[in-house]
Structure formats: C-alpha cells, structure tokens
Coordinates of C-alpha atoms in Angstrom, one line a residue:
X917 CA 72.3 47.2 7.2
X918 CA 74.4 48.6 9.8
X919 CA 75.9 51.2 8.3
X920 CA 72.8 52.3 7.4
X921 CA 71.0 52.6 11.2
X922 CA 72.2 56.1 11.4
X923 CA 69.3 56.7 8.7
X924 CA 66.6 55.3 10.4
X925 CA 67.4 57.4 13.1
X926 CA 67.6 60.0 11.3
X927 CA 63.5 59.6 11.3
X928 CA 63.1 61.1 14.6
X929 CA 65.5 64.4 14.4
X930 CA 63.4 65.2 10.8
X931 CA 59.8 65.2 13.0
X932 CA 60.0 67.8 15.0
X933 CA 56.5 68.1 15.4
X934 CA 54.4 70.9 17.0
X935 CA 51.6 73.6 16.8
X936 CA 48.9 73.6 19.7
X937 CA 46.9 70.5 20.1
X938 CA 43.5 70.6 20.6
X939 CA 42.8 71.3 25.1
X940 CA 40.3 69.3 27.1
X941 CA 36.2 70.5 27.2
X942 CA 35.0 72.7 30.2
X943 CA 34.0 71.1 33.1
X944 CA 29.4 72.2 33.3
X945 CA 28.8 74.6 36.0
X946 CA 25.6 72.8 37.4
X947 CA 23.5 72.4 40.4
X948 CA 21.1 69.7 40.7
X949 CA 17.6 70.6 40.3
X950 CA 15.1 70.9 43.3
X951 CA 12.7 68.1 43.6
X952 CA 9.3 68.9 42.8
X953 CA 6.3 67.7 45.1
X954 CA 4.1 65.3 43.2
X955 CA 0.0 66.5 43.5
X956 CA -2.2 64.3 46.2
X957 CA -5.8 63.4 46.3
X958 CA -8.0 64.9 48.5
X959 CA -8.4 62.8 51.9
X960 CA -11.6 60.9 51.9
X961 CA -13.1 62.4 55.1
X962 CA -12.8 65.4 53.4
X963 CA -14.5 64.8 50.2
X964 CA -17.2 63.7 52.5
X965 CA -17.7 66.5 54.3
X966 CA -17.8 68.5 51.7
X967 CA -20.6 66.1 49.7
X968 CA -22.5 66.1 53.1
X969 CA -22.8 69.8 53.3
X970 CA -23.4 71.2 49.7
X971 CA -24.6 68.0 48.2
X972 CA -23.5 66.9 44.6
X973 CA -24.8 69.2 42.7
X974 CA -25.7 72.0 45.2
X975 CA -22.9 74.6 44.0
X976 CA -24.2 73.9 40.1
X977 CA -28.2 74.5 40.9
X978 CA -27.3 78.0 43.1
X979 CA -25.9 79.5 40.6
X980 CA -28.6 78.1 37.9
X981 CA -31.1 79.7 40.4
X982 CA -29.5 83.0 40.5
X983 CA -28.2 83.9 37.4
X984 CA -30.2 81.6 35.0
X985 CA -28.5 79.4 32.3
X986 CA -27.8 82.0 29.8
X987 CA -26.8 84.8 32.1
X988 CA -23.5 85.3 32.3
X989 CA -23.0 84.4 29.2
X990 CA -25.5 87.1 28.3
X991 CA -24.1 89.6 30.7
X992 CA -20.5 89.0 29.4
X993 CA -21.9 89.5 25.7
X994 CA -23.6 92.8 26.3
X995 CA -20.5 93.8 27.7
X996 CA -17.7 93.0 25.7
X997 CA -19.6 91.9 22.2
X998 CA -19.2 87.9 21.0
X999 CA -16.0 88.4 19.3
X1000 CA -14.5 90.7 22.0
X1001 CA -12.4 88.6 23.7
X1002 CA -11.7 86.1 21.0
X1003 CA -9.7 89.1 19.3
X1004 CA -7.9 90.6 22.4
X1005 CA -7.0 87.0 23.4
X1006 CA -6.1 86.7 19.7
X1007 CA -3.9 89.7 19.8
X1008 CA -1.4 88.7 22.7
X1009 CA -1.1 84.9 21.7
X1010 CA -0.2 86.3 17.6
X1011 CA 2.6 88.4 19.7
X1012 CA 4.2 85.2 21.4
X1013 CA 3.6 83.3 18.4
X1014 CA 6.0 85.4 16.7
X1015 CA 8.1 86.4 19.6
X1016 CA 8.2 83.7 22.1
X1017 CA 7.7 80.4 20.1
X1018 CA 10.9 78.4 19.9
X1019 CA 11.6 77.2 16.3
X1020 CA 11.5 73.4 15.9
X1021 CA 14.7 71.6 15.3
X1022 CA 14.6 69.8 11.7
X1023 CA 17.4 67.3 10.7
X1024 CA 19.0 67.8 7.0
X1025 CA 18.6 64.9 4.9
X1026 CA 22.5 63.5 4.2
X1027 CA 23.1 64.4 0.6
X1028 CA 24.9 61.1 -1.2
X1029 CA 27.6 63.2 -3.2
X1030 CA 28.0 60.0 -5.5
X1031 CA 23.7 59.9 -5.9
X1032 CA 22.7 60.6 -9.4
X1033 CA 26.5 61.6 -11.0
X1034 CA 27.9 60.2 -13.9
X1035 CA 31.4 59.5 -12.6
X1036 CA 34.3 60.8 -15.3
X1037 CA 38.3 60.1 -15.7
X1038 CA 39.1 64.0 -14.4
X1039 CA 42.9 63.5 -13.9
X1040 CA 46.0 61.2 -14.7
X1041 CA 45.5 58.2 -12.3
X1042 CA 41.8 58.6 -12.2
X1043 CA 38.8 56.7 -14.0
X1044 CA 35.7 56.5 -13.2
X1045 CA 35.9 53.9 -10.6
X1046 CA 39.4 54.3 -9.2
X1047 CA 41.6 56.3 -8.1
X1048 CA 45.7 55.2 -8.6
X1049 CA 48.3 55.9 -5.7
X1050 CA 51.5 55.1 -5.9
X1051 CA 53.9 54.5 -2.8
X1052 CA 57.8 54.7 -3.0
X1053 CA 59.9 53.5 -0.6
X1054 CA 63.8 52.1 0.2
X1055 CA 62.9 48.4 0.2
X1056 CA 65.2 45.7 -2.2
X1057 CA 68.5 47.9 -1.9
X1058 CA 71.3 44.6 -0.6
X1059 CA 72.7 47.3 1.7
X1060 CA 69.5 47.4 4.1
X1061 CA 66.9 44.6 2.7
X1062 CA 63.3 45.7 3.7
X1063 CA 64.3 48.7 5.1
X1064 CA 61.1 50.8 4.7
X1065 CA 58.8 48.0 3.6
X1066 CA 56.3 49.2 6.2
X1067 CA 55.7 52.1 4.9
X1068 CA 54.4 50.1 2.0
X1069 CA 52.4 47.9 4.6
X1070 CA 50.7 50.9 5.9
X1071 CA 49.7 52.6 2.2
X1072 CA 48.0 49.4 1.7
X1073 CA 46.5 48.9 4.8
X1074 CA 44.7 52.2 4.7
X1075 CA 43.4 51.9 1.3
X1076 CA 41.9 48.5 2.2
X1077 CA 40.1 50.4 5.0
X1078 CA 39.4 53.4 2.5
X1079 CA 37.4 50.9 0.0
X1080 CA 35.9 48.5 3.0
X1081 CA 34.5 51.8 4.0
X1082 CA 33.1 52.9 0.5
X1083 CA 36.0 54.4 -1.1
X1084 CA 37.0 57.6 -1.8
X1085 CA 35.1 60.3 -3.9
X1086 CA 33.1 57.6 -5.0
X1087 CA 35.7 55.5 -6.1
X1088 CA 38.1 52.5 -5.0
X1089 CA 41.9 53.2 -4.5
X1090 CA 44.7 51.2 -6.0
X1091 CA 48.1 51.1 -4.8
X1092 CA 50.4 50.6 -7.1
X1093 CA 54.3 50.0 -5.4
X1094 CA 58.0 51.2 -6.8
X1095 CA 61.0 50.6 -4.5
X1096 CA 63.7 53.4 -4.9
X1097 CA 66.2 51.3 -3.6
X1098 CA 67.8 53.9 -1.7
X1099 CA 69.2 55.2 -4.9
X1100 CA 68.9 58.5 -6.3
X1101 CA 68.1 57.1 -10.1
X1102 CA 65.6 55.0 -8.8
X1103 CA 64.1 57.6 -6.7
X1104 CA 63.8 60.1 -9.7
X1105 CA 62.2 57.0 -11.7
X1106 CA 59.4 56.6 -9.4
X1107 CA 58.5 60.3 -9.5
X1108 CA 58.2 59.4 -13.2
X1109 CA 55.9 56.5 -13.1
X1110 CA 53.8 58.2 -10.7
X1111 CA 53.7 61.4 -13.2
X1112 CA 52.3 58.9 -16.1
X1113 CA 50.1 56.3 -14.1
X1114 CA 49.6 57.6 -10.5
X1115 CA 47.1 60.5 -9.4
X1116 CA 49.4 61.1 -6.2
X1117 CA 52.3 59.7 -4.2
X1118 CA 51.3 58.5 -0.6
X1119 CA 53.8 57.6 1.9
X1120 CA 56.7 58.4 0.1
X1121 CA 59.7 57.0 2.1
X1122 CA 62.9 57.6 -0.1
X1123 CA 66.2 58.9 1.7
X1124 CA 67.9 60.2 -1.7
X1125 CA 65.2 62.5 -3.4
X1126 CA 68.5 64.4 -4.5
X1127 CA 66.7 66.2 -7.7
X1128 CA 62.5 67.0 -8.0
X1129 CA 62.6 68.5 -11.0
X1130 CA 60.2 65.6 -12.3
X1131 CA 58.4 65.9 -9.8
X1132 CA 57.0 69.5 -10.0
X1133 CA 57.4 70.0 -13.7
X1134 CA 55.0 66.5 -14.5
X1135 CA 52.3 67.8 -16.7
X1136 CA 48.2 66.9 -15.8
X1137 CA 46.0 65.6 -17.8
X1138 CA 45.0 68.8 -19.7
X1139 CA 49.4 69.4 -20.0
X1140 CA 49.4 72.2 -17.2
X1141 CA 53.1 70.8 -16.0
X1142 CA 51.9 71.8 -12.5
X1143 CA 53.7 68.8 -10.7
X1144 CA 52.4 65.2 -8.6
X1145 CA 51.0 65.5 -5.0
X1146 CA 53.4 63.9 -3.2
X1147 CA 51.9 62.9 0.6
X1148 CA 55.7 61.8 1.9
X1149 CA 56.8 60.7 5.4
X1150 CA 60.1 61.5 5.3
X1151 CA 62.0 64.3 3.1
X1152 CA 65.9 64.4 4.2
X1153 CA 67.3 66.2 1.2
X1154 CA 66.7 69.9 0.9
X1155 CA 65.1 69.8 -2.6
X1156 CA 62.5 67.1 -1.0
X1157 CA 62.0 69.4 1.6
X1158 CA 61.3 72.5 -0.5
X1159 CA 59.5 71.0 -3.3
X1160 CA 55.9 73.0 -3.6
X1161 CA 53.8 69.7 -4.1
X1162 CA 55.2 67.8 -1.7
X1163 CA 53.7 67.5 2.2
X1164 CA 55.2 65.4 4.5
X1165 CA 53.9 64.3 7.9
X1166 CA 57.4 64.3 9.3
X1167 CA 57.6 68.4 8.7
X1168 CA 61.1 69.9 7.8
X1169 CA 60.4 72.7 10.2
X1170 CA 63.2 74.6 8.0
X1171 CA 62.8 77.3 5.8
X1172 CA 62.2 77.1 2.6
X1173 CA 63.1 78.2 -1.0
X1174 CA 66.8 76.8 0.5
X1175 CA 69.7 76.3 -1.7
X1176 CA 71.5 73.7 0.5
X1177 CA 74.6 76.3 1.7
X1178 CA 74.2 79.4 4.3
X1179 CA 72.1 80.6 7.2
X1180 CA 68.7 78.8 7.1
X1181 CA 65.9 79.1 10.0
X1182 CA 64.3 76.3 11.7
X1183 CA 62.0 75.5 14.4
X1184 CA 63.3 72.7 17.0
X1185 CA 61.5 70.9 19.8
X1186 CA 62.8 71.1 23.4
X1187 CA 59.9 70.1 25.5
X1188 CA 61.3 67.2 26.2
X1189 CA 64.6 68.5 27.4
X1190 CA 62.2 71.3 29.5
X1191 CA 60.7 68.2 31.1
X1192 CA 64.1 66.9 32.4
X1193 CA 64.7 70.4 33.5
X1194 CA 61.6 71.0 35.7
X1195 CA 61.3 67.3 37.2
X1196 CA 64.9 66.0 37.4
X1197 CA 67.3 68.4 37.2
X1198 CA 67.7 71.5 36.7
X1199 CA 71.4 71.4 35.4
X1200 CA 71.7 69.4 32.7
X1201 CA 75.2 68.7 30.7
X1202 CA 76.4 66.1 28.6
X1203 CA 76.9 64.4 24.9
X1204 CA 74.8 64.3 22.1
X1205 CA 76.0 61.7 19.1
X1206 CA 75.7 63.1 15.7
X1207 CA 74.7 61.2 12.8
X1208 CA 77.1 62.2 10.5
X1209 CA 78.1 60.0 7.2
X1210 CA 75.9 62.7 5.2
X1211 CA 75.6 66.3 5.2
X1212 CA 71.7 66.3 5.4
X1213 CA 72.1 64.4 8.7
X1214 CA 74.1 66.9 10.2
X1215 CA 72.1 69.8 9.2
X1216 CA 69.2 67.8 10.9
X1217 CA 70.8 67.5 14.0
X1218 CA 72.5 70.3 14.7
X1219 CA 69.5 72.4 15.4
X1220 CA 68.7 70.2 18.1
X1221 CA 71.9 70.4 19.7
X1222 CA 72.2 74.4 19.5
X1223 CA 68.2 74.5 21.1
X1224 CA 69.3 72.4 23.8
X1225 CA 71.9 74.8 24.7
X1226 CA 69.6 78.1 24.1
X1227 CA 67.6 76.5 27.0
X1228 CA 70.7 76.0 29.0
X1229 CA 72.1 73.0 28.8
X1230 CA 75.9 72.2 28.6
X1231 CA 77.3 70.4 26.1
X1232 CA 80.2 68.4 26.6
X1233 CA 80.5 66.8 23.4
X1234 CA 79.0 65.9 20.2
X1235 CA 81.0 63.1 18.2
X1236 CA 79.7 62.0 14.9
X1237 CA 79.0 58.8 15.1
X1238 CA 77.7 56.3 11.6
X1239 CA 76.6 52.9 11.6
X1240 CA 80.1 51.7 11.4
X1241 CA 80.9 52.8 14.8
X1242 CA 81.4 49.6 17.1
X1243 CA 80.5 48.8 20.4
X1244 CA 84.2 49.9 21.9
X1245 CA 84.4 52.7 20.3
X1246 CA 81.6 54.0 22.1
X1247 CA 84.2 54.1 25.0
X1248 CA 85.9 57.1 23.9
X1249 CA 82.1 58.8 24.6
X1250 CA 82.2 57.4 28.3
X1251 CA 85.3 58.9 28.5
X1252 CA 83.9 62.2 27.7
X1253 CA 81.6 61.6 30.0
X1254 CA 83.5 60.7 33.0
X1255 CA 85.9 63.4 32.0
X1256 CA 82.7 66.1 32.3
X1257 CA 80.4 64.4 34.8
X1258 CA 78.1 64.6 32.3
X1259 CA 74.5 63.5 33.8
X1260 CA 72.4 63.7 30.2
X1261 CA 73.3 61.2 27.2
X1262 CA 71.5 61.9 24.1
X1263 CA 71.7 59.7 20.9
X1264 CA 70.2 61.6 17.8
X1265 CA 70.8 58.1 16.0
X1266 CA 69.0 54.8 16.4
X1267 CA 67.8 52.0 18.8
X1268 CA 70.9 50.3 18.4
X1269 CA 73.2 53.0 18.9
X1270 CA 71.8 53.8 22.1
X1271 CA 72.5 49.9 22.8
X1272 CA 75.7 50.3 21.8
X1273 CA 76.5 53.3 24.2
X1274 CA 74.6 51.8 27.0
X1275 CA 76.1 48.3 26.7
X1276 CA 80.0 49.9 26.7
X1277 CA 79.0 52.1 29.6
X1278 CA 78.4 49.1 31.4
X1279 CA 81.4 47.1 30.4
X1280 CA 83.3 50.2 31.1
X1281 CA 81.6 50.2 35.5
X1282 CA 80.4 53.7 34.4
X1283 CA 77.0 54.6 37.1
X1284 CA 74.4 54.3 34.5
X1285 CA 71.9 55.4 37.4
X1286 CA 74.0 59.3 37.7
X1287 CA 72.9 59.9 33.8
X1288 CA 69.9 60.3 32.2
X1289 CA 69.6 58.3 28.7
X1290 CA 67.9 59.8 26.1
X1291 CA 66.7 58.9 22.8
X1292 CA 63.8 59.2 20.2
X1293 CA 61.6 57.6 17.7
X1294 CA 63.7 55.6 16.4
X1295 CA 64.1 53.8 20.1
X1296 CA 60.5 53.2 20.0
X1297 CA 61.1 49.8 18.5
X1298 CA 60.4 45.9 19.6
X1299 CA 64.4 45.1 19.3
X1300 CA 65.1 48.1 21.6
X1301 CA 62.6 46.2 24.1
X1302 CA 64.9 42.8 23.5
X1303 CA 68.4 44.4 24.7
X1304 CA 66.8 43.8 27.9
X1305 CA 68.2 45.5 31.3
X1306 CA 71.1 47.3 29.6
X1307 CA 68.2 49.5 28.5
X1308 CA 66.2 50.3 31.5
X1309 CA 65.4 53.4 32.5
X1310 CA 65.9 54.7 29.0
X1311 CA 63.8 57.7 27.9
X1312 CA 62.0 58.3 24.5
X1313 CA 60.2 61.0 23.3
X1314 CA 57.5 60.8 20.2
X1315 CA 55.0 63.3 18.5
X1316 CA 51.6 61.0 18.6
X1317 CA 50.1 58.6 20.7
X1318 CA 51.6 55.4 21.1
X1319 CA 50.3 52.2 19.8
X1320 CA 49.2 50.6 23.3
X1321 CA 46.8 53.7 23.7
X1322 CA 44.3 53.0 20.3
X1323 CA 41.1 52.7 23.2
X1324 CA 41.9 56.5 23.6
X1325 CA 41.8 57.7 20.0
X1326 CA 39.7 55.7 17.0
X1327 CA 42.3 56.6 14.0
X1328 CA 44.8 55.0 15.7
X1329 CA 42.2 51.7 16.6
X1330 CA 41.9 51.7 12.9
X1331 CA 45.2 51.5 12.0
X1332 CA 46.0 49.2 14.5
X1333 CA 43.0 46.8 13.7
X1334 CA 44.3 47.0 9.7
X1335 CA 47.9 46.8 10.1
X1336 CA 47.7 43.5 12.3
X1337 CA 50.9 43.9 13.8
X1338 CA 51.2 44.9 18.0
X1339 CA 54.1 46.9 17.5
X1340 CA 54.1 48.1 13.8
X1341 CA 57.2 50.3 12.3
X1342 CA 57.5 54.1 12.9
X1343 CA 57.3 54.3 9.0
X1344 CA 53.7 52.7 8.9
X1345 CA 52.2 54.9 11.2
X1346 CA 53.6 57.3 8.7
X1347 CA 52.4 56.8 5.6
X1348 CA 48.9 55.4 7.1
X1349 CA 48.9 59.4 8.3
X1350 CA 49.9 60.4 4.8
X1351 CA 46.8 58.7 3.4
X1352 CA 44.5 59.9 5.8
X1353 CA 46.0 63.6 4.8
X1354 CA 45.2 62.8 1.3
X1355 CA 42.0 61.1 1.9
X1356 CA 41.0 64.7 4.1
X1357 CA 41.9 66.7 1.1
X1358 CA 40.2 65.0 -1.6
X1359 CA 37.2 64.7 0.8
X1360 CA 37.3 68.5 0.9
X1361 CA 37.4 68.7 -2.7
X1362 CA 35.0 66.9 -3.0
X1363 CA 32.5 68.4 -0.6
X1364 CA 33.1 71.8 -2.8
X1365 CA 32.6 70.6 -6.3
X1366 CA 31.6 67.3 -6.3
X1367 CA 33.5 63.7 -7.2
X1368 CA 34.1 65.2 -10.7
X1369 CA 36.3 68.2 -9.3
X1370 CA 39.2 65.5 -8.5
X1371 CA 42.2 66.7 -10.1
X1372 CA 46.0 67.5 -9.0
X1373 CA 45.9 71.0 -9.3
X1374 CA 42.4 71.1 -6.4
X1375 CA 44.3 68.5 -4.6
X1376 CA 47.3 70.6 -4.2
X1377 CA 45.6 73.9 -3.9
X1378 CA 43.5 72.1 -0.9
X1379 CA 47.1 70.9 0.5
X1380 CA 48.9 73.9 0.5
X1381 CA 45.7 75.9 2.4
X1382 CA 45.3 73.1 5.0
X1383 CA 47.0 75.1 8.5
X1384 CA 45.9 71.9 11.1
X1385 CA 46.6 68.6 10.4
X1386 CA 46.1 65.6 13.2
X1387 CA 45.4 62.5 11.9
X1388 CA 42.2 62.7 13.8
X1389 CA 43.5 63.4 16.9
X1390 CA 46.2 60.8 17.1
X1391 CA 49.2 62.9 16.1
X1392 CA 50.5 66.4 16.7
X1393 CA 48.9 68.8 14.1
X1394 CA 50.9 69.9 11.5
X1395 CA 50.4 73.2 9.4
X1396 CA 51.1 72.3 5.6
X1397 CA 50.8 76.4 4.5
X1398 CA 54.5 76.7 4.8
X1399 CA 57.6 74.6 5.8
X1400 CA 59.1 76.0 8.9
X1401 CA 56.4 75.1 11.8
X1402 CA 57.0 72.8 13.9
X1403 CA 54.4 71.2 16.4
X1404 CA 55.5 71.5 20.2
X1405 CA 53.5 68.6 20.5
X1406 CA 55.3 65.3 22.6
X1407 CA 54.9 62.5 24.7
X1408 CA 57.6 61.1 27.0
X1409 CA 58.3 57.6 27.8
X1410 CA 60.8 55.5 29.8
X1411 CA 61.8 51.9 29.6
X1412 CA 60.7 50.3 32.7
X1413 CA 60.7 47.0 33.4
X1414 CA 61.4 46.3 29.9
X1415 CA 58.1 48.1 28.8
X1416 CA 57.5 51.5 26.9
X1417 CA 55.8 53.4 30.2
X1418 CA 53.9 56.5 29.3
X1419 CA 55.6 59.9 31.9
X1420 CA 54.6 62.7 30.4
X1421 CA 51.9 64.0 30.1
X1422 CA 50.6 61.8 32.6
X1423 CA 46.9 61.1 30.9
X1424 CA 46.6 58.4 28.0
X1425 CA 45.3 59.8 25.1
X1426 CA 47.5 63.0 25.5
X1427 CA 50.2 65.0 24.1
X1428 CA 52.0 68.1 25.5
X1429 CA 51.6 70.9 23.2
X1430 CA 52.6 73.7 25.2
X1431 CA 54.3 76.5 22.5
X1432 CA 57.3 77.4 24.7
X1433 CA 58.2 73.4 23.3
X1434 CA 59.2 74.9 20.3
X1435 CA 63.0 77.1 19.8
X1436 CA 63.6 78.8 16.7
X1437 CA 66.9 79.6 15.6
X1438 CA 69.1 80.7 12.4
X1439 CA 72.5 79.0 11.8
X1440 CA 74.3 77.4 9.1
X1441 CA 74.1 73.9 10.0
X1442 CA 76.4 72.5 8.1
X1443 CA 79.1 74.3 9.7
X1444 CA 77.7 74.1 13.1
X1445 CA 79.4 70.8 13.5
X1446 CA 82.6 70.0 15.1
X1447 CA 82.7 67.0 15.5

C-alpha cells in the first residue's frame, strides 16, 4: 500500500473547491417599543361625588325631559332620512374593505406526490418500488487492500437514511457494489453492469477510469444510448473528467472537451496560501513535493504550484516524490531547504508523506519552528493524529466543514449519526455528498413531473442545469453546468496539541469563500514539471 499513498493524496489537489458560499443574515434594525399605560378605575371619592350631585339616573331623565324619547331619533330622521347614514357609512367602510383590509394568510395543504399514483418501471434500474444504485470503488486490489472501502460505507449509509426517511420518489434504494480493483478492465466492467442493472452510479471512487466510452454510449430503457449518471467523488483521468454524464463532488476545475496533451485552463485555490500571506508572513518561499509516478498526478499538481507563485510566492523546489520514497530520502528536501531558507513546506501528497518529511527534518536538527508545514485533505486523517509531536503545528486546509462541527450544520449530523464512525474517511464524506446530489436531482424531477418522470435522460438533464451544489450547507457549492469552476471555498486547520484545531475562518460552522481564493491559469501541465 505504500506505493500507492501518493494516490490518496492525490484526493485533495483534485478538490479544489469554490464558488461563493452562502453570507450570514442581516442583523434587525430595531428599537424596543414604548410601554403603553394600562387604563385605571376611577377613584372611589370620585364616583361619589359624582352620584351625590347628579344622582343615578339624573343625566338619563334631563335629557328624557327635554327632548322626549323619540326625539332625536325623530329629529335625526327628518334630517338625514332612515337609511341616510347607513349608506354613507356603508360607502367608506366598502372602500377600506377593498382598499385597506389585509388578506388572511392560508396554509397550502402538502400535496403527497406518491398519493393516488400507480408507480411504473420508467428506466433501467427502476421498478415500481426501487430504485438500483450501484457504487464502484478501488477496494480488493493486493496492492492497497480496502483502499476506498469507505466510499462504499458512505453509499450505503445514506441510502439507509434515504429509505428510514421514506425513500426516494416513492421508492426504496438498493445499492448494489462492484470493486474496480484499481484496474482499468475492472473499471470499464463496472460501467457495464451499471449500464444493464443500475439506474445510476453514486460515489464512484475508481483511480483508472482510462476509457468512458461505455459509459456515455449505454443505451436506456427505450435504446436512446444517451449514457449512465455517474455521481463520482473522484475523476483523475482526463476522459473521467470530461465525460458528459459524469458529476463529481471533487470538481476537475479543468477545461473540458481535453484530449490529454497541450494548453488546458484550470481554476486553482490559493486562499489558503493568501491566509499565510496576510497573518504570518508576507514572504513566503519554499518546496512543494510532487506526486509524480503518473502523468495525471502531475497535471493535478502543477496548477497549484504555478498559482502559488502568480500570488508571489518563491519556489525553491519541487521534487517528485511516489510512495516509494523513504524516510532518508526525504533528506535531500531538507537540504533544499536549508540551502534556500525556505520558511513554507508543502506536501501535495499524503498524511504519511508529510510524516516522512517532518520526521527527517527532525532527525536531520533542522528548526521545524522557522517553517510553516503545510498539507491537505489527505492529512485530515486519525493516523496523522497518531505520529504524535513530529506533527505539531501542522496546517491543513479542506473545502467543508469538519466532522467535530455536525451541531453547526444537520447534513453533516446526519451523516455522522449513520456512518457511526468519529473520524470517518475523506472518501465517505464523498460519496455520502454524491448521494445527497442525486437524491436533490431526482427530487427535482420529481417535483416537475411526478415519480413516473424518473429516467436517466431527466436525471442528467437536471444534473447538467444544477449551477449550486452544497450538500446542504456542509460543503463548498459546486457548479455542475460546466467543468472548470472551482469553489474558493476553505477552511484552515492546525495540529495542536495533537488535535485538528479550526484557524480560519474563526466561526464553527464556516467556510471562507472569498472569490479572489480562486487563480485561473492556462499551461500545459504536463510539461510544467521539472522535477
């Protein structure tokens, strides 16, 4: 499996997330009220008085004796007529009626969109009581046993809170599983089973999706060969990445048609960096490891390297660096370092590179306390924790909440309540947010045409016209209508007394989402690297 840790890191430089997250309300502009003075009963000497002079009914019989019973009722009649005043009074109060009466708020009745419908098998994967998922992920390969097995923890575990909830579009959802072993053939062969059983792919977590042919060409129901909604985390390989049914939560912010070689645009995230910048100093320089057995993991990290450098900082180095590298030969980085005076050192690998690094840099007497160490997602991990003090002081960024903050946000309470696991993989958070995206656009279909509109092609036409995308709040919104946006949305921790501490932004239950986070740039990666 070590060999392979350059991969899992690779999580964190594919999820550059952004587009503006959703601001705080308005504080009310208002004064308190002035007390009113409750009415008080005449004083009793008073009312006294008052009986003593006139008598009970003294005011009553003067006017009887004056003006008789009947007389100013009389008098009033002669002069106005008997229906007079009932119709100028009538007049004014049918003008306020109309003009001045505030309409009564009435609550519409819920409509149950499964009330009175004779459910129907609309699509491949759907009957009239389920609907079929189908989650692929690197799992049984020898080289890395159980690799992405959470992502298939976290498909289920949101399906189970789908059905305990009452389903979706009327119907239960079954996850059905195929392990792609991190192998090409076995990746295309699980595109295939879910073209013949599956409705969609949800949380697709395969790091060799080399050819999508199958994928987009797989015929419906009705033999439109209009392709499977695939709702992936990750998508490493350009043809994953451009493929016009797939939407991952992990965006490619690249461009896209792409044929692999040449220029290509991209969006990167710097807010981070911007962050060190501002609050601890302003003259940043140092190394940034490079991932860099494959060719798709260097064209994912070079774009953060270049927009680290468009905002001014000075690179001193960037060595490739593969799960094969050992502990000492992390030396010849310190030396680099020490050669430079670097003060920044970035790993765009794993938790246990970053180990690595720090672990030599102490054998070697280097001042860990002159640099700042700097990793991301794939840092955010229980066994980065366990290295203990040769981690402290660590940073790591991430583009949603964490997992000790689900009081702040309920999605994340959810998935924390039905994953059962206080510090659950990156990958499960994942593909739990690629089943809440598909869950969103089937509800929308849904809501349009009813539980009988379910088929691929409304699923992906609903996909591909969704712009804002946040897991409810509990990750950075991502905008599905094309390829190349990236959220500026972070957060930043640092290891401190060996916890994950929350710096930036400085509220629980926020993310930065300011869009000067973001840098876009036009290179061809691939020959960006020097090694």
């Amino acid at each position: 499996m070590k060999h392979l840790r350059w991969i899992i890191g690779l999580l964190a430089v594919l999820a550059l997330v952004a587009v503006a997250c959703g601001g705080g309300n308005d504080d009310d502009d208002s004064g308190a009220a002035a007390p009113t003075a409750a009415p008080t009963d005449a004083p009793d000497d008073m009312e006294d008085s008052m009986d003593d002079d006139m008598g009970d009914d003294s005011m009553e019989d003067s006017m009887d004796d004056d003006m008789g019973d009947d007389s100013m009722e009389d008098s009033m009649d002669d002069d106005m007529g008997d229906d007079s005043m009932d119709e100028e009074m009538d007049e004014p109060m049918d003008d306020m009626d109309e003009s001045d009466a505030e309409p009564v708020a009435t609550e519409e009745p819920e409509v149950d969109p499964c009330a009175n419908v004779d459910l129907e098998a609309t699509d491949i994967g759907i009957t009239s009581d389920t609907i079929t998922v189908l989650v692929m992920a690197d799992v049984g390969s020898p080289l890395a046993p159980g690799l992405f097995q959470g992502s298939i923890d976290g498909v289920k575990a949101w399906a189970d809170h789908v059905n305990a909830e009452g389903g979706l579009a009327c119907r239960q959802v079954e996850v059905i599983e195929h392990d792609s072993a991190i192998n090409p053939t076995e990746t295309t062969n699980g595109f295939l089973v879910a073209c013949e059983d599956a409705f969609a792919l949800v949380g697709t977590t395969a790091l060799f999706a080399l050819d999508t042919t199958d994928l987009q060409s797989c015929p419906d129901a009705q033999g439109n060969e209009i392709g499977v909604p695939d709702f992936a985390y990750i998508t490493t390989e350009p043809p994953h990445q451009c493929s016009v049914v797939t939407f991952a939560t992990s965006r490619p912010n690249s461009e896209c048609p792409y044929a692999g070689t040449g220029d290509r645009a991209v969006q990167s995230q710097v807010g981070h960096i911007q962050w060190l910048q501002e609050n601890i100093d302003a003259n940043l320089n140092g190394v940034y490891l490079v991932p860099s057995d494959l060719p798709s993991t260097i064209a994912t990290s070079m774009p953060q390297v270049r927009s680290f450098q468009e905002i001014g900082v000075v690179i001193d180095g960037e060595p490739g660096i593969s799960g094969f590298t050992t502990q000492s030969e992390y030396g010849a980085f310190i030396q680099i370092m020490r050669d430079s005076n670097s003060n920044l050192a970035y790993s765009g690998s794993d938790d246990q590179s970053m180990i690595k690094w720090r672990s030599e840099a102490e054998a070697q007497g280097l001042d860990a306390d002159s640099v700042i160490w700097m990793c991301q997602l794939a840092c955010y991990t229980p066994s980065f924790l366990e290295a203990g003090d040769v981690v402290e002081n660590t940073y790591m960024w991430i583009w949603f909440l964490p997992f000790d903050e689900a009081d702040t946000n309920q999605e994340l309470a959810d998935f924390m309540e039905a994953i059962d696991n206080p510090f659950p993989p990156a990958w499960a958070a994942g593909s739990w947010a690629d089943g809440v995206l598909f869950e969103q656009v089937v509800n929308g279909v849904v809501a349009e045409g009813g539980p009988n509109a379910l088929t691929r092609q409304a699923v992906l036409d609903g996909a591909r016209n969704l712009t804002s995308f946040d897991v409810n709040g509990w990750w950075s919104p991502a905008d599905y209508s094309t390829t190349e946006n990236i959220m500026p949305c972070f957060m930043l921790m640092q290891v401190q007394n060996n916890e994950f501490v929350r710096v930036h932004p400085a509220e629980r239950g926020e993310l930065d989402c300011n869009a000067d986070n973001v840098v876009p740039l036009t290179r061809d990666w691939g020959a960006e690297f020097g090694g």
